[in-house]
DNA sequence: CAGTATAGGACTGATTTTGTCGCAGTTCAA
DNA sequence: TTGAACTGCGACAAAATCAGTCCTATACTG
């Protein structure tokens, strides 16, 4: 349950890699795929998607590749996951498109929406930079959560 | 993404139903399935699973059915989801059974484990009773979270 | 015993996820 | 100007997971 798709995982790994190599002007999908041992073409698609939503800047051609469009500190895990896996909804029926047939009966959706918000809050409080410098993540996460809950 | 399986949804709905009908000594799977319009046999399996892990008590035979094994306030959404959807967590590679092949390279797992804990915390702070009396859920959730984070 | 209910294994079909292939466009540098 | 090394897509195939059904056994009630 509640598991991230591999694509999202790949995306986070790639962004982390980019954050760790700010010196390189741009890194190709293949480079990242090779170092992590993940399917190059699949990673390429993930990175293309991240580019499309504006988290990355791409550069075609020889010595081309990708670079972060903002500093790692300003890219949240939520954005990445949202871009790749789509809007995260804990309820099995996606409220967005088509409400499920048990809508009138199901009273579980509402309270679970709050849980959803909490989770989104946690994810928003984690930045790519936090993945690099893992130690700071816990503290920041707790801080953000408290303020989030008081709002 | 991050969506609950329908089974887990059904399980939560059923438990909520049971919490709302404490007067009835026991309720059959069919009763619940009918009121919510979900496949009876599927719900039956879910309830069987919940019985197996001790969240419900079952009673075969005529006028048989299920009842909560504890008060609704003491059954968390986490337990229900965990029982039905299994222990798999936000990291795509289940740490429990078999570590994925990119284990040595992937440095993302660790920080994400914290996120995982936070989410589990939220789920643990929601009880079946909170689903019934939805208004209180938000408050309790926030409270629990803050204490959780400070531990 | 007859009827109703849980218990659970096996199985099929639907849906989602994961990964591949092929081709078109872009950039760079020899 | 040619070709190698890239990104950008769309379609597709393979694999895994989920949802739902069926069938049989067992337990309890009256
Ligand atoms: S399961 Fe669809 S509205 Fe709750
Ligand atoms: S994806 Fe398996 S260890 Fe990170």
Short mmCIF file of C-alpha atoms (C1' of nucleotides) and ligand atoms in Angstrom, two decimals:
data_model
loop_
_atom_site.label_atom_id
_atom_site.label_comp_id
_atom_site.label_asym_id
_atom_site.label_seq_id
_atom_site.Cartn_x
_atom_site.Cartn_y
_atom_site.Cartn_z
CA UNK A 1 0.00 0.00 0.00
CA UNK A 2 0.91 3.58 -0.45
CA UNK A 3 3.85 2.75 -2.55
CA UNK A 4 5.54 5.05 -4.97
CA UNK A 5 5.78 3.91 -8.56
CA UNK A 6 9.22 3.11 -9.84
CA UNK A 7 9.00 6.00 -12.24
CA UNK A 8 8.57 8.41 -9.39
CA UNK A 9 11.43 6.74 -7.63
CA UNK A 10 13.59 7.11 -10.71
CA UNK A 11 12.60 10.71 -10.99
CA UNK A 12 13.58 11.47 -7.44
CA UNK A 13 16.86 9.64 -7.86
CA UNK A 14 17.63 11.53 -11.03
CA UNK A 15 16.87 14.88 -9.47
CA UNK A 16 18.97 13.99 -6.51
CA UNK A 17 21.80 13.12 -8.86
CA UNK A 18 21.45 16.44 -10.63
CA UNK A 19 21.46 18.23 -7.31
CA UNK A 20 24.67 16.44 -6.39
CA UNK A 21 26.39 17.45 -9.60
CA UNK A 22 25.79 21.16 -10.02
CA UNK A 23 29.19 21.53 -11.65
CA UNK A 24 28.24 19.59 -14.77
CA UNK A 25 26.40 21.92 -17.08
CA UNK A 26 24.01 19.22 -18.14
CA UNK A 27 23.73 15.50 -17.64
CA UNK A 28 22.21 13.10 -20.13
CA UNK A 29 19.51 10.63 -19.25
CA UNK A 30 21.87 7.87 -20.21
CA UNK A 31 24.49 9.05 -17.73
CA UNK A 32 22.06 8.88 -14.85
CA UNK A 33 20.53 5.63 -16.01
CA UNK A 34 23.97 4.06 -16.20
CA UNK A 35 25.07 5.10 -12.76
CA UNK A 36 21.90 3.80 -11.16
CA UNK A 37 21.43 0.84 -13.44
CA UNK A 38 17.92 1.74 -14.54
CA UNK A 39 16.42 1.45 -18.05
CA UNK A 40 17.70 4.48 -20.00
CA UNK A 41 14.65 4.89 -22.19
CA UNK A 42 12.33 4.77 -19.25
CA UNK A 43 14.32 7.32 -17.34
CA UNK A 44 14.36 9.47 -20.45
CA UNK A 45 10.60 9.56 -20.44
CA UNK A 46 10.50 10.45 -16.80
CA UNK A 47 12.92 13.28 -17.33
CA UNK A 48 10.96 14.46 -20.34
CA UNK A 49 7.89 14.65 -18.19
CA UNK A 50 9.73 16.55 -15.50
CA UNK A 51 10.93 18.92 -18.18
CA UNK A 52 7.42 19.39 -19.45
CA UNK A 53 6.18 20.52 -16.06
CA UNK A 54 9.12 22.86 -15.71
CA UNK A 55 11.20 21.18 -13.05
CA UNK A 56 14.03 20.57 -15.48
CA UNK A 57 15.57 22.35 -18.42
CA UNK A 58 16.60 20.19 -21.32
CA UNK A 59 19.22 20.64 -23.93
CA UNK A 60 19.16 18.47 -27.03
CA UNK A 61 22.11 17.58 -29.19
CA UNK A 62 25.60 16.45 -28.42
CA UNK A 63 26.70 16.99 -24.85
CA UNK A 64 23.13 17.85 -24.16
CA UNK A 65 21.09 16.70 -21.21
CA UNK A 66 19.18 18.08 -18.30
CA UNK A 67 19.66 20.52 -15.47
CA UNK A 68 17.51 21.65 -12.59
CA UNK A 69 15.40 24.65 -13.46
CA UNK A 70 15.55 25.89 -9.86
CA UNK A 71 17.77 25.21 -6.91
CA UNK A 72 17.28 21.82 -5.31
CA UNK A 73 16.01 23.45 -2.15
CA UNK A 74 13.03 24.82 -4.02
CA UNK A 75 11.90 21.60 -5.64
CA UNK A 76 9.67 19.50 -3.43
CA UNK A 77 9.24 15.75 -3.56
CA UNK A 78 5.55 16.45 -3.96
CA UNK A 79 6.06 18.26 -7.24
CA UNK A 80 8.13 15.43 -8.61
CA UNK A 81 5.72 12.72 -7.59
CA UNK A 82 2.74 14.72 -8.74
CA UNK A 83 4.31 15.31 -12.11
CA UNK A 84 5.09 11.66 -12.68
CA UNK A 85 2.37 9.73 -10.93
CA UNK A 86 -0.37 12.29 -11.28
CA UNK A 87 -2.47 13.82 -8.56
CA UNK A 88 -2.21 11.83 -5.40
CA UNK A 89 -5.45 10.69 -3.97
CA UNK A 90 -5.65 8.21 -1.20
CA UNK A 91 -9.28 7.43 -1.84
CA UNK A 92 -9.69 4.72 -4.42
CA UNK A 93 -12.21 6.76 -6.34
CA UNK A 94 -10.60 9.71 -8.00
CA UNK A 95 -12.69 12.70 -7.19
CA UNK A 96 -11.42 14.49 -10.23
CA UNK A 97 -12.76 12.64 -13.22
CA UNK A 98 -15.58 10.31 -12.43
CA UNK A 99 -17.09 9.80 -9.05
CA UNK A 100 -17.63 6.18 -8.19
CA UNK A 101 -21.09 4.70 -8.07
CA UNK A 102 -21.11 4.40 -4.29
CA UNK A 103 -20.56 8.08 -3.82
CA UNK A 104 -23.78 8.79 -1.95
CA UNK A 105 -23.26 5.89 0.45
CA UNK A 106 -19.57 6.19 1.05
CA UNK A 107 -18.88 8.44 3.98
CA UNK A 108 -15.28 7.48 4.18
CA UNK A 109 -14.04 9.68 1.43
CA UNK A 110 -14.36 12.92 3.34
CA UNK A 111 -12.30 12.08 6.42
CA UNK A 112 -9.70 10.40 4.26
CA UNK A 113 -9.28 13.58 2.29
CA UNK A 114 -7.74 15.10 5.40
CA UNK A 115 -5.26 12.29 5.60
CA UNK A 116 -4.48 13.02 2.01
CA UNK A 117 -3.73 16.63 2.79
CA UNK A 118 -1.45 15.62 5.60
CA UNK A 119 0.50 13.32 3.36
CA UNK A 120 0.75 15.96 0.68
CA UNK A 121 2.01 18.31 3.36
CA UNK A 122 4.76 15.94 4.35
CA UNK A 123 5.78 15.46 0.74
CA UNK A 124 5.76 19.18 0.12
CA UNK A 125 8.02 19.73 3.07
CA UNK A 126 10.71 17.48 1.62
CA UNK A 127 12.91 19.06 -1.02
CA UNK A 128 15.36 17.47 -3.38
CA UNK A 129 18.07 19.05 -1.34
CA UNK A 130 16.81 17.15 1.69
CA UNK A 131 17.44 13.94 -0.20
CA UNK A 132 21.04 14.96 -0.68
CA UNK A 133 21.55 16.20 2.84
CA UNK A 134 19.33 13.63 4.50
CA UNK A 135 20.06 14.69 8.04
CA UNK A 136 18.12 17.91 7.82
CA UNK A 137 15.01 16.31 6.37
CA UNK A 138 13.49 15.03 9.58
CA UNK A 139 13.67 18.33 11.38
CA UNK A 140 12.25 20.34 8.54
CA UNK A 141 9.51 17.84 8.02
CA UNK A 142 8.37 18.01 11.62
CA UNK A 143 8.45 21.78 11.62
CA UNK A 144 6.39 22.11 8.50
CA UNK A 145 3.88 19.58 9.68
CA UNK A 146 3.17 21.41 12.89
CA UNK A 147 2.57 24.68 11.14
CA UNK A 148 0.55 22.90 8.52
CA UNK A 149 -1.71 21.34 11.09
CA UNK A 150 -2.33 24.63 12.85
CA UNK A 151 -3.60 26.28 9.73
CA UNK B 1 -0.96 7.52 -6.96
CA UNK B 2 -0.75 6.72 -3.31
CA UNK B 3 -4.18 5.42 -3.64
CA UNK B 4 -5.80 2.91 -1.41
CA UNK B 5 -6.94 -0.33 -2.98
CA UNK B 6 -10.65 -0.84 -3.19
CA UNK B 7 -10.36 -3.68 -0.78
CA UNK B 8 -8.94 -1.40 1.85
CA UNK B 9 -11.66 1.09 1.09
CA UNK B 10 -14.27 -1.59 1.50
CA UNK B 11 -12.70 -2.67 4.74
CA UNK B 12 -12.80 0.83 6.15
CA UNK B 13 -16.37 1.29 5.04
CA UNK B 14 -17.40 -1.99 6.62
CA UNK B 15 -15.72 -1.19 9.89
CA UNK B 16 -17.33 2.20 9.91
CA UNK B 17 -20.67 0.53 9.35
CA UNK B 18 -20.07 -1.81 12.24
CA UNK B 19 -19.10 1.10 14.43
CA UNK B 20 -22.33 2.84 13.52
CA UNK B 21 -24.43 -0.16 14.44
CA UNK B 22 -23.23 -1.28 17.84
CA UNK B 23 -26.75 -2.34 18.73
CA UNK B 24 -26.81 -5.19 16.23
CA UNK B 25 -25.07 -8.13 17.78
CA UNK B 26 -23.50 -9.12 14.53
CA UNK B 27 -23.83 -8.05 10.93
CA UNK B 28 -23.33 -10.30 7.95
CA UNK B 29 -21.02 -9.49 5.08
CA UNK B 30 -23.99 -9.52 2.77
CA UNK B 31 -25.80 -6.89 4.83
CA UNK B 32 -22.92 -4.49 4.52
CA UNK B 33 -22.29 -5.30 0.90
CA UNK B 34 -25.93 -4.63 0.08
CA UNK B 35 -26.11 -1.29 1.82
CA UNK B 36 -22.99 -0.05 0.07
CA UNK B 37 -23.54 -1.85 -3.20
CA UNK B 38 -20.22 -3.65 -3.24
CA UNK B 39 -19.55 -7.27 -4.32
CA UNK B 40 -20.56 -9.46 -1.39
CA UNK B 41 -17.98 -12.15 -1.95
CA UNK B 42 -15.20 -9.65 -2.19
CA UNK B 43 -16.24 -7.90 0.98
CA UNK B 44 -16.51 -11.29 2.63
CA UNK B 45 -12.86 -11.92 1.91
CA UNK B 46 -11.88 -8.56 3.25
CA UNK B 47 -13.79 -9.19 6.44
CA UNK B 48 -12.26 -12.63 6.72
CA UNK B 49 -8.86 -11.07 6.54
CA UNK B 50 -9.73 -8.51 9.16
CA UNK B 51 -10.98 -11.32 11.34
CA UNK B 52 -7.77 -13.21 10.86
CA UNK B 53 -5.68 -10.34 12.15
CA UNK B 54 -8.00 -9.91 15.09
CA UNK B 55 -9.79 -6.69 14.29
CA UNK B 56 -13.12 -8.46 13.98
CA UNK B 57 -14.83 -11.36 15.64
CA UNK B 58 -16.80 -13.64 13.36
CA UNK B 59 -19.76 -15.82 14.05
CA UNK B 60 -20.82 -18.43 11.52
CA UNK B 61 -24.27 -19.84 11.03
CA UNK B 62 -27.69 -18.28 10.89
CA UNK B 63 -27.90 -14.72 12.15
CA UNK B 64 -24.15 -14.83 12.23
CA UNK B 65 -21.80 -12.17 11.01
CA UNK B 66 -19.09 -9.89 12.31
CA UNK B 67 -18.54 -7.50 15.16
CA UNK B 68 -15.69 -5.26 16.18
CA UNK B 69 -13.27 -6.98 18.50
CA UNK B 70 -12.49 -3.65 20.22
CA UNK B 71 -14.17 -0.32 20.44
CA UNK B 72 -14.02 1.73 17.28
CA UNK B 73 -11.88 4.32 19.01
CA UNK B 74 -9.12 1.78 19.44
CA UNK B 75 -8.96 0.58 15.86
CA UNK B 76 -6.77 2.70 13.64
CA UNK B 77 -7.07 3.15 9.91
CA UNK B 78 -3.47 2.06 9.75
CA UNK B 79 -4.25 -1.37 11.15
CA UNK B 80 -7.03 -1.87 8.67
CA UNK B 81 -5.02 -0.81 5.67
CA UNK B 82 -2.01 -2.75 6.80
CA UNK B 83 -4.08 -5.88 7.25
CA UNK B 84 -5.62 -5.66 3.80
CA UNK B 85 -3.04 -4.09 1.56
CA UNK B 86 -0.04 -5.49 3.32
CA UNK B 87 2.96 -3.72 4.77
CA UNK B 88 4.29 -2.30 1.59
CA UNK B 89 5.45 1.20 1.87
CA UNK B 90 6.27 4.28 -0.02
CA UNK B 91 9.60 3.10 -1.29
CA UNK B 92 9.05 1.06 -4.41
CA UNK B 93 11.40 -1.60 -3.19
CA UNK B 94 10.01 -3.42 -0.22
CA UNK B 95 12.67 -3.39 2.42
CA UNK B 96 11.17 -6.45 4.04
CA UNK B 97 11.51 -9.28 1.61
CA UNK B 98 13.95 -8.65 -1.17
CA UNK B 99 16.00 -5.55 -1.57
CA UNK B 100 16.03 -4.25 -5.09
CA UNK B 101 19.11 -4.53 -7.25
CA UNK B 102 19.90 -0.85 -7.08
CA UNK B 103 20.14 -0.91 -3.35
CA UNK B 104 23.78 0.16 -3.09
CA UNK B 105 23.28 3.05 -5.49
CA UNK B 106 19.92 4.29 -4.37
CA UNK B 107 20.30 6.86 -1.64
CA UNK B 108 16.73 7.90 -1.78
CA UNK B 109 15.32 5.09 0.24
CA UNK B 110 16.59 6.33 3.57
CA UNK B 111 15.12 9.84 3.56
CA UNK B 112 11.88 8.53 2.16
CA UNK B 113 11.59 6.15 5.06
CA UNK B 114 11.00 9.18 7.26
CA UNK B 115 8.17 10.32 5.06
CA UNK B 116 6.82 6.86 5.40
CA UNK B 117 6.82 7.10 9.14
CA UNK B 118 5.01 10.38 9.02
CA UNK B 119 2.31 8.94 6.83
CA UNK B 120 1.98 5.89 9.01
CA UNK B 121 1.66 8.27 11.94
CA UNK B 122 -1.20 10.09 10.32
CA UNK B 123 -2.96 6.83 9.53
CA UNK B 124 -2.40 5.58 13.05
CA UNK B 125 -3.93 8.72 14.46
CA UNK B 126 -7.19 8.14 12.64
CA UNK B 127 -9.53 5.67 14.25
CA UNK B 128 -12.62 4.03 12.91
CA UNK B 129 -14.55 6.19 15.29
CA UNK B 130 -13.11 9.25 13.60
CA UNK B 131 -14.67 8.07 10.38
CA UNK B 132 -18.05 7.99 12.06
CA UNK B 133 -17.70 11.28 13.81
CA UNK B 134 -15.77 12.98 11.07
CA UNK B 135 -15.71 16.41 12.64
CA UNK B 136 -13.38 15.37 15.41
CA UNK B 137 -10.92 13.72 13.09
CA UNK B 138 -9.09 16.84 12.02
CA UNK B 139 -8.47 18.03 15.53
CA UNK B 140 -7.30 14.71 16.83
CA UNK B 141 -5.13 14.19 13.82
CA UNK B 142 -3.34 17.46 14.31
CA UNK B 143 -2.86 16.83 18.00
CA UNK B 144 -1.43 13.38 17.53
CA UNK B 145 0.83 14.54 14.77
CA UNK B 146 2.41 17.23 16.85
CA UNK B 147 3.16 14.86 19.68
CA UNK B 148 4.33 12.30 17.20
CA UNK B 149 6.74 14.70 15.62
CA UNK B 150 8.20 15.74 18.93
CA UNK B 151 9.08 12.21 19.91
"C1'" DC C 1 -31.83 -31.90 8.68
"C1'" DA C 2 -32.29 -27.49 6.08
"C1'" DG C 3 -30.85 -23.01 5.75
"C1'" DT C 4 -27.62 -19.43 6.45
"C1'" DA C 5 -23.37 -17.85 7.38
"C1'" DT C 6 -18.10 -17.78 7.51
"C1'" DA C 7 -13.39 -19.74 5.51
"C1'" DG C 8 -10.63 -20.07 1.86
"C1'" DG C 9 -8.48 -21.80 -2.49
"C1'" DA C 10 -8.44 -21.40 -7.54
"C1'" DC C 11 -9.24 -18.94 -11.25
"C1'" DT C 12 -10.36 -15.32 -14.81
"C1'" DG C 13 -10.57 -10.73 -16.59
"C1'" DA C 14 -9.47 -5.77 -16.01
"C1'" DT C 15 -6.32 -2.36 -15.04
"C1'" DT C 16 -1.90 -0.48 -14.10
"C1'" DT C 17 2.85 -0.46 -14.27
"C1'" DT C 18 7.06 -1.23 -16.51
"C1'" DG C 19 9.82 -1.46 -20.20
"C1'" DT C 20 10.87 -1.47 -25.45
"C1'" DC C 21 10.97 0.18 -30.26
"C1'" DG C 22 10.99 3.27 -33.84
"C1'" DC C 23 11.19 7.66 -35.71
"C1'" DA C 24 11.48 12.68 -35.90
"C1'" DG C 25 13.84 16.89 -34.39
"C1'" DT C 26 18.08 19.29 -32.36
"C1'" DT C 27 22.76 20.40 -31.48
"C1'" DC C 28 27.56 20.10 -31.95
"C1'" DA C 29 31.92 19.23 -33.85
"C1'" DA C 30 34.91 17.14 -36.98
"C1'" DT D 1 27.74 18.89 -44.40
"C1'" DT D 2 27.69 14.76 -42.30
"C1'" DG D 3 27.19 11.97 -38.48
"C1'" DA D 4 27.21 11.00 -33.61
"C1'" DA D 5 24.88 12.05 -29.34
"C1'" DC D 6 21.27 13.89 -27.59
"C1'" DT D 7 15.91 15.01 -26.46
"C1'" DG D 8 10.78 14.32 -27.60
"C1'" DC D 9 6.92 11.39 -28.58
"C1'" DG D 10 3.64 7.81 -29.63
"C1'" DA D 11 2.57 3.15 -29.97
"C1'" DC D 12 3.20 -1.16 -28.23
"C1'" DA D 13 4.40 -5.42 -25.57
"C1'" DA D 14 5.35 -7.67 -21.30
"C1'" DA D 15 4.68 -8.10 -16.52
"C1'" DA D 16 2.59 -7.34 -12.29
"C1'" DT D 17 -1.17 -6.22 -9.52
"C1'" DC D 18 -6.10 -5.76 -8.50
"C1'" DA D 19 -10.88 -6.86 -8.73
"C1'" DG D 20 -14.18 -9.96 -8.90
"C1'" DT D 21 -16.25 -14.73 -9.45
"C1'" DC D 22 -16.84 -19.57 -8.52
"C1'" DC D 23 -16.77 -23.55 -5.98
"C1'" DT D 24 -16.30 -26.30 -1.96
"C1'" DA D 25 -15.83 -27.03 2.88
"C1'" DT D 26 -17.13 -26.01 7.42
"C1'" DA D 27 -19.72 -24.08 11.34
"C1'" DC D 28 -23.77 -22.71 13.63
"C1'" DT D 29 -28.97 -22.16 14.31
"C1'" DG D 30 -33.42 -23.80 14.98
S1 LIG E 1 -15.35 4.64 -2.51
FE1 LIG E 1 -16.11 6.04 -4.04
S2 LIG E 1 -17.06 7.62 -2.88
FE2 LIG E 1 -16.08 6.35 -1.39
S1 LIG E 2 14.83 1.92 -5.41
FE1 LIG E 2 15.43 0.07 -4.40
S2 LIG E 2 16.90 0.76 -2.92
FE2 LIG E 2 16.05 2.59 -3.77
#
